PDB file of C-alpha atoms in Angstrom:
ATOM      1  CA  UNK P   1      19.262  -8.866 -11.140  1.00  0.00           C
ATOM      2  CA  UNK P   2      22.272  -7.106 -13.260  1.00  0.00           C
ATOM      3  CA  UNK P   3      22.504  -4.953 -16.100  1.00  0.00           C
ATOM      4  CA  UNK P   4      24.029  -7.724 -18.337  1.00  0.00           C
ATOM      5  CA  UNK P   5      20.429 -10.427 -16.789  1.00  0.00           C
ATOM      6  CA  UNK P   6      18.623  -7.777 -18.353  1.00  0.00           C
ATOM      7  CA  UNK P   7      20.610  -6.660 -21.214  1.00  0.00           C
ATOM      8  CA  UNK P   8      20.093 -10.802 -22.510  1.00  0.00           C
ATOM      9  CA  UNK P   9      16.227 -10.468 -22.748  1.00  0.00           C
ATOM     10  CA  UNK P  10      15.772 -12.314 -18.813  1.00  0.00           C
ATOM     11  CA  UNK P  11      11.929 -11.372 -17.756  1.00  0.00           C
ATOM     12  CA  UNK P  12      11.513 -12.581 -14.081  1.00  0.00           C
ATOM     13  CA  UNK P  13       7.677 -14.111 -13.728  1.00  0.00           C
ATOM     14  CA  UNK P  14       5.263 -11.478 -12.795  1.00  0.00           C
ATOM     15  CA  UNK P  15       2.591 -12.942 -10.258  1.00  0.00           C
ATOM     16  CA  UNK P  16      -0.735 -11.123  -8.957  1.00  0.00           C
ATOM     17  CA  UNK P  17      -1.659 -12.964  -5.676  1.00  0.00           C
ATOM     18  CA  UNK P  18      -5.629 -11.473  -5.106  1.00  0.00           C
ATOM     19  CA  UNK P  19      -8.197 -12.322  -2.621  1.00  0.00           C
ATOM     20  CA  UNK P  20     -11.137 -13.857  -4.110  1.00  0.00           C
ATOM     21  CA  UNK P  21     -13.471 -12.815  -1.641  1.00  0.00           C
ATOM     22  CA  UNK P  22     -12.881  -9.158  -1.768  1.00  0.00           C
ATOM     23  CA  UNK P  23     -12.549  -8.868  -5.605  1.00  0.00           C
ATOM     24  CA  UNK P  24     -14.740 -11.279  -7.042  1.00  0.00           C
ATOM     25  CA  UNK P  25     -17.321 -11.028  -4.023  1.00  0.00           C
ATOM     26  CA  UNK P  26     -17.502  -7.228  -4.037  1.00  0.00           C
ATOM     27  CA  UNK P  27     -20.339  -5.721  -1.846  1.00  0.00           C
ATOM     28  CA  UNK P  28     -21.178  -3.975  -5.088  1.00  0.00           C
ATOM     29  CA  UNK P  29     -22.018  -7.271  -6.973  1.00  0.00           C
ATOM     30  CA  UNK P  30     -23.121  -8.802  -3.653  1.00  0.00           C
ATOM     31  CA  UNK P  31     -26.163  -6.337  -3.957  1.00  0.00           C
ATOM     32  CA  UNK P  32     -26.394  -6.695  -7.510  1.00  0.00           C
ATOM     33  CA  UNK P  33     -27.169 -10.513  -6.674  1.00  0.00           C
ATOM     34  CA  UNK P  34     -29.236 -11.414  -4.210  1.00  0.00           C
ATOM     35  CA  UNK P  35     -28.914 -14.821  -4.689  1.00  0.00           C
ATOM     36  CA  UNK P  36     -25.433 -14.884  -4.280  1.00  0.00           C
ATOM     37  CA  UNK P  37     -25.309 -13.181  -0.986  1.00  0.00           C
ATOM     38  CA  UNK P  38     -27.811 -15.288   0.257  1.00  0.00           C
ATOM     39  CA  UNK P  39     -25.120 -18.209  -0.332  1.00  0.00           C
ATOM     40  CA  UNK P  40     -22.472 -15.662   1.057  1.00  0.00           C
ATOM     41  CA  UNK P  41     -24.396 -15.125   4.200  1.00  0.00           C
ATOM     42  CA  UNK P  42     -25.296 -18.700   4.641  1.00  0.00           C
ATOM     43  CA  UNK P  43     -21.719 -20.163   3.815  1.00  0.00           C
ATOM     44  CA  UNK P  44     -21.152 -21.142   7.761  1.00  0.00           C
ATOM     45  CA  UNK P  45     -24.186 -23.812   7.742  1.00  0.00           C
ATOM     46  CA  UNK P  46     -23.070 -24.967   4.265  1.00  0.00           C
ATOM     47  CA  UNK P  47     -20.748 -27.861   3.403  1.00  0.00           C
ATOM     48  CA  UNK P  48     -17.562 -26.569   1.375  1.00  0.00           C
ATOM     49  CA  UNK P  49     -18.406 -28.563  -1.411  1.00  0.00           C
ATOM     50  CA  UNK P  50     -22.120 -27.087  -1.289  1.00  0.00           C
ATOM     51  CA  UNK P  51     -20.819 -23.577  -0.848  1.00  0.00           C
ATOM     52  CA  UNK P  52     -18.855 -23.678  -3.679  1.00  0.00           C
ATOM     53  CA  UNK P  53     -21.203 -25.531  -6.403  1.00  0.00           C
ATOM     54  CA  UNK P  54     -23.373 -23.198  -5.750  1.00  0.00           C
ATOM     55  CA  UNK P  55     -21.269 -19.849  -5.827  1.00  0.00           C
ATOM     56  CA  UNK P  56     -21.100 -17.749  -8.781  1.00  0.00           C
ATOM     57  CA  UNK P  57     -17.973 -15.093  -8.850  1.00  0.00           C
ATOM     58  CA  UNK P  58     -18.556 -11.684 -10.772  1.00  0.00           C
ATOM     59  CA  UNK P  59     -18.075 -12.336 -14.135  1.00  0.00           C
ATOM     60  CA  UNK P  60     -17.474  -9.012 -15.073  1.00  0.00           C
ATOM     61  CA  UNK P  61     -14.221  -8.990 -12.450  1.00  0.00           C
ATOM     62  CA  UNK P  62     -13.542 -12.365 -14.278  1.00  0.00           C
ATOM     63  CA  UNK P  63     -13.082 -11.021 -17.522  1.00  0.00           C
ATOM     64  CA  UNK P  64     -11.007  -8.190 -16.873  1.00  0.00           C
ATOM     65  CA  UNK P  65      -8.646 -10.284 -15.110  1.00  0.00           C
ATOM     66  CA  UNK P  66      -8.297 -12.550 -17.773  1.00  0.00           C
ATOM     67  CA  UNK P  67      -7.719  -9.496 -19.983  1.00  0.00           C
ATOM     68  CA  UNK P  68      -5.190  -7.685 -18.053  1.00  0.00           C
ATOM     69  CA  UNK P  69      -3.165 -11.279 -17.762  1.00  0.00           C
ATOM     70  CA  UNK P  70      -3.368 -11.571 -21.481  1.00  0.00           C
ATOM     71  CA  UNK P  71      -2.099  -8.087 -22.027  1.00  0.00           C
ATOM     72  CA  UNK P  72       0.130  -7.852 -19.173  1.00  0.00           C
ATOM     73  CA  UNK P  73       1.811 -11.576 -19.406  1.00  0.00           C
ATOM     74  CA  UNK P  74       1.119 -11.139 -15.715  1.00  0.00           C
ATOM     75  CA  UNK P  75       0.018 -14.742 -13.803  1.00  0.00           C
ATOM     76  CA  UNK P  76      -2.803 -14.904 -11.249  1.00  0.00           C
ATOM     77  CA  UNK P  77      -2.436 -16.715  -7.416  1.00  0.00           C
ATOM     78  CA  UNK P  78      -5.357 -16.702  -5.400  1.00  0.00           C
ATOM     79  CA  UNK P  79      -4.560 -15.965  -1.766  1.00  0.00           C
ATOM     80  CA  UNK P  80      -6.008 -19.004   0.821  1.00  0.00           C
ATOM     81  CA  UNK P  81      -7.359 -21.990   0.099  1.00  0.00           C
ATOM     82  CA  UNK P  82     -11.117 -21.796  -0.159  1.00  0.00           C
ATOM     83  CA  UNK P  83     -11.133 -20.802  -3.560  1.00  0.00           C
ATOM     84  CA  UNK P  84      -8.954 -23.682  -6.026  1.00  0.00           C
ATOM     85  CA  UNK P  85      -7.851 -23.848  -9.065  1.00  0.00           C
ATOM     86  CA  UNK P  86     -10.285 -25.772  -9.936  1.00  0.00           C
ATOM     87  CA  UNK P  87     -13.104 -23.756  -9.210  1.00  0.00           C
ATOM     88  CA  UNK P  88     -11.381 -20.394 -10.121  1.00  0.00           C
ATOM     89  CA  UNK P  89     -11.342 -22.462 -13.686  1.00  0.00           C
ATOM     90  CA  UNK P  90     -15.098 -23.282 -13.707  1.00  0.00           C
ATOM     91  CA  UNK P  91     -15.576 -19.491 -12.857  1.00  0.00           C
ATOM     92  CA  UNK P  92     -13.846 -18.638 -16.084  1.00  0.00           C
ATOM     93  CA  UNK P  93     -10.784 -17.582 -15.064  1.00  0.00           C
ATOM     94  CA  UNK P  94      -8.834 -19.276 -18.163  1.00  0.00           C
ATOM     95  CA  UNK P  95      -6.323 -21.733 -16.662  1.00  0.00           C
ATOM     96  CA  UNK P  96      -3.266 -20.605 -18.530  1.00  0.00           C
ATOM     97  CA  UNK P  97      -3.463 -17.023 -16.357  1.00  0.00           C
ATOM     98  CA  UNK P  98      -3.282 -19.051 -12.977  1.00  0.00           C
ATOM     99  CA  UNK P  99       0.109 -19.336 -11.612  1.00  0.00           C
ATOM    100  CA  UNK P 100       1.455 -22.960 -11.170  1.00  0.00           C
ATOM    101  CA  UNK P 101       0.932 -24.428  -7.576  1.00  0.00           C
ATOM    102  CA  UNK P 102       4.315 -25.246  -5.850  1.00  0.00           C
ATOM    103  CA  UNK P 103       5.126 -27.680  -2.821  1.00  0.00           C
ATOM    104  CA  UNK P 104       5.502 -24.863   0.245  1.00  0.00           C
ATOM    105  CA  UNK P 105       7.518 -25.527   3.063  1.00  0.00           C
ATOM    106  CA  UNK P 106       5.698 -23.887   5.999  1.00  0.00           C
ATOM    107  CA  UNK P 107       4.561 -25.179   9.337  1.00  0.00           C
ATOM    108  CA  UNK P 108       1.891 -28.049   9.745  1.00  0.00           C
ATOM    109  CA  UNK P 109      -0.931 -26.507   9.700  1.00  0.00           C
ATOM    110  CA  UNK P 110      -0.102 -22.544   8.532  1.00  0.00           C
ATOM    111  CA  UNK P 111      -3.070 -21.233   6.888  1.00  0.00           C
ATOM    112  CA  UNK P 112      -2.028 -17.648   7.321  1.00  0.00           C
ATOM    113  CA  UNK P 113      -2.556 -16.574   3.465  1.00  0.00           C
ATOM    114  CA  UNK P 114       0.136 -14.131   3.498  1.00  0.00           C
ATOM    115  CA  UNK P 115       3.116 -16.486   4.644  1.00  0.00           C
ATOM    116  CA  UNK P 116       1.950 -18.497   1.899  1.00  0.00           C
ATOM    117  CA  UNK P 117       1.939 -16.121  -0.973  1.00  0.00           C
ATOM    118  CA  UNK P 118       5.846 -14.967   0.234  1.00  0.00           C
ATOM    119  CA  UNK P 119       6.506 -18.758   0.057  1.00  0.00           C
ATOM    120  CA  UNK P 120       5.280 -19.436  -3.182  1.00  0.00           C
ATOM    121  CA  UNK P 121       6.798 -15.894  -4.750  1.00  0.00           C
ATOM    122  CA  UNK P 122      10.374 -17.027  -3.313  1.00  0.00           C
ATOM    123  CA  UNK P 123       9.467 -20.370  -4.421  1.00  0.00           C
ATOM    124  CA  UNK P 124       8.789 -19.303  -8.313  1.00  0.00           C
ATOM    125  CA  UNK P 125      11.136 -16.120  -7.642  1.00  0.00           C
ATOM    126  CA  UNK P 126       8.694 -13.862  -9.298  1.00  0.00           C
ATOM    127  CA  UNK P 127       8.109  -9.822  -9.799  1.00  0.00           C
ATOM    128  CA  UNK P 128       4.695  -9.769  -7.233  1.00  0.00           C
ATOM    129  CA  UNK P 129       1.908  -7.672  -6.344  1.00  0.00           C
ATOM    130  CA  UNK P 130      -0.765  -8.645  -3.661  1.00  0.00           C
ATOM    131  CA  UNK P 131      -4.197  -7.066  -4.134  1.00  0.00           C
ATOM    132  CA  UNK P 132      -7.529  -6.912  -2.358  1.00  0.00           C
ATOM    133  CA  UNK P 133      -8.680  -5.859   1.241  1.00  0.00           C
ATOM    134  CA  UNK P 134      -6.691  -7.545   2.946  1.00  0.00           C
ATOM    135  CA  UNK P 135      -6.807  -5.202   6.513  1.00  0.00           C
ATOM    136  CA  UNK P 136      -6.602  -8.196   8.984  1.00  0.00           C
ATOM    137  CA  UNK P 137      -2.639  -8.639   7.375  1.00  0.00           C
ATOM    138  CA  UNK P 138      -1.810  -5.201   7.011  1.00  0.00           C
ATOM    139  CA  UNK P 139       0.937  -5.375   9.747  1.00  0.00           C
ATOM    140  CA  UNK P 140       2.398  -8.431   7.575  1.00  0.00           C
ATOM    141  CA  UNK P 141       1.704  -6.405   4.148  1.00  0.00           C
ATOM    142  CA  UNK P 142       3.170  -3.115   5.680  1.00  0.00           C
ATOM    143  CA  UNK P 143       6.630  -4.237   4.967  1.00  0.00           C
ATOM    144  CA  UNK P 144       5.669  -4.319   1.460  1.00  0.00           C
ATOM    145  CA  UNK P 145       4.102  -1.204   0.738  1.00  0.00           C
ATOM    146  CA  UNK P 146       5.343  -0.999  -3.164  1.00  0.00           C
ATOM    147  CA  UNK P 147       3.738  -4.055  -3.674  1.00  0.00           C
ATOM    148  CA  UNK P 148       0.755  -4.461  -1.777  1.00  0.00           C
ATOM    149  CA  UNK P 149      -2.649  -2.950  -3.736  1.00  0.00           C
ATOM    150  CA  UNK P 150      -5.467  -2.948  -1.191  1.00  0.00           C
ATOM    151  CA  UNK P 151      -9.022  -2.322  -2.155  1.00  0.00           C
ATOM    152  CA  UNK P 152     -11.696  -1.468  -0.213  1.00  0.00           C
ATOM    153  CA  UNK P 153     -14.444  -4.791  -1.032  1.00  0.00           C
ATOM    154  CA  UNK P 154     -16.852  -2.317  -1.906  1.00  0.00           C
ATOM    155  CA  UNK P 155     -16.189  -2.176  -5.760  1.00  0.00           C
ATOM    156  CA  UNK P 156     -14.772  -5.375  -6.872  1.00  0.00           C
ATOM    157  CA  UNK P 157     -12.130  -6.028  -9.797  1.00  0.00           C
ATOM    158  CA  UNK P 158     -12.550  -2.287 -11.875  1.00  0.00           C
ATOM    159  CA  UNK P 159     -10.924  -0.320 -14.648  1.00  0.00           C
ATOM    160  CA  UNK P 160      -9.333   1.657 -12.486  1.00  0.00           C
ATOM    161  CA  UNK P 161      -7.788  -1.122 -10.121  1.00  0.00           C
ATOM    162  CA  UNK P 162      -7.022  -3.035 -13.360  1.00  0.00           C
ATOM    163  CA  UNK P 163      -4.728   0.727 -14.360  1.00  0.00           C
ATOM    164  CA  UNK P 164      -3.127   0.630 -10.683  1.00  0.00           C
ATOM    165  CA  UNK P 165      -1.908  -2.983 -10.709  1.00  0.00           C
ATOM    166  CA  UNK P 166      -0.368  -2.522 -14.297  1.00  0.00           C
ATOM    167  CA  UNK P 167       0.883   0.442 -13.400  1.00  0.00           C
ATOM    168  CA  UNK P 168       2.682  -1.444 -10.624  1.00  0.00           C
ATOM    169  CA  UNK P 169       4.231  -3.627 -12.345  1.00  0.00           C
ATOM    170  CA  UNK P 170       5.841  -1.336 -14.532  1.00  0.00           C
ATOM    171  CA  UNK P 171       8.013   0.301 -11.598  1.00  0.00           C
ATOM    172  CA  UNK P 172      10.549  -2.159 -10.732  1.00  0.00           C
ATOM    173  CA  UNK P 173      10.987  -2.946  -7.195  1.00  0.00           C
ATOM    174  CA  UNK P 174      14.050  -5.353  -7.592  1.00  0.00           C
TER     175      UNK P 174
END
């Protein structure tokens, strides 16, 4: 982008892509909730639809993600595919922070969650961040060091995380 993109008011997308599991499952709420690590634990023997109508995501994580998207204009893209719009919805993430699905071209059958996130951010040519533990990709994610936020699962979507990924977002990479 040029000085004269910028100098016309252009504002490129922003897009947080986030792993569900590791923010909105936290260890930290897990033991807050029994029942929900029960479902957690027993996920493997469950049907999706099961495992899902029956999983409730931290609320509290909820709500300050939909308050950093309203103050930050800043979209949210889960990584993967367990976790849908749909549900992410139901869960009370409001559905005008989610980032707008887009037909991917990748191979049949790629379910690696980080070829899909650089798909859909070339895709929607965004400003993106990735966040969560995400330690199985880091040799993917270590390319993208500025942009990558990872977390350790143990605490879940907090003030201070919310603080690093706008502060993030603020240094331009581009």
């Amino acid at each position: 982008m040029n000085k004269s993109t910028k100098a016309i008011g252009y504002h490129k997308l922003k897009v947080l892509y986030f792993d569900v599991g590791s923010l909105l499952l936290s260890l930290d709420y897990l033991d807050q909730n029994p029942r929900v690590r029960s479902i957690v634990e027993n996920s493997l023997f469950m049907s999706h639809t099961s495992f899902l109508g029956q999983l409730i995501l931290d609320p509290e994580g909820i709500e300050l993600l939909n308050d950093f998207c309203m103050n930050s204009k800043v979209l949210l893209y889960p990584l993967g595919t367990l976790f849908n719009r749909k549900f992410l919805i139901k869960q009370g993430i409001k559905r005008e922070y989610l980032a707008s699905d887009q037909s991917l071209k990748l191979r049949l059958n790629d379910s690696n969650p980080i070829r899909r996130m650089l798909a859909h951010a070339f895709r929607v040519n965004t400003d993106w961040r990735v966040v969560g533990n995400l330690s199985l990709y880091d040799m993917q994610l270590s390319s993208f060091a500025g942009r990558y936020i990872k977390t350790d699962g143990y605490s879940g979507v907090t003030e201070n995380l919310i603080r690093e990924i706008a502060d993030s977002f603020q240094n331009e990479l581009w």
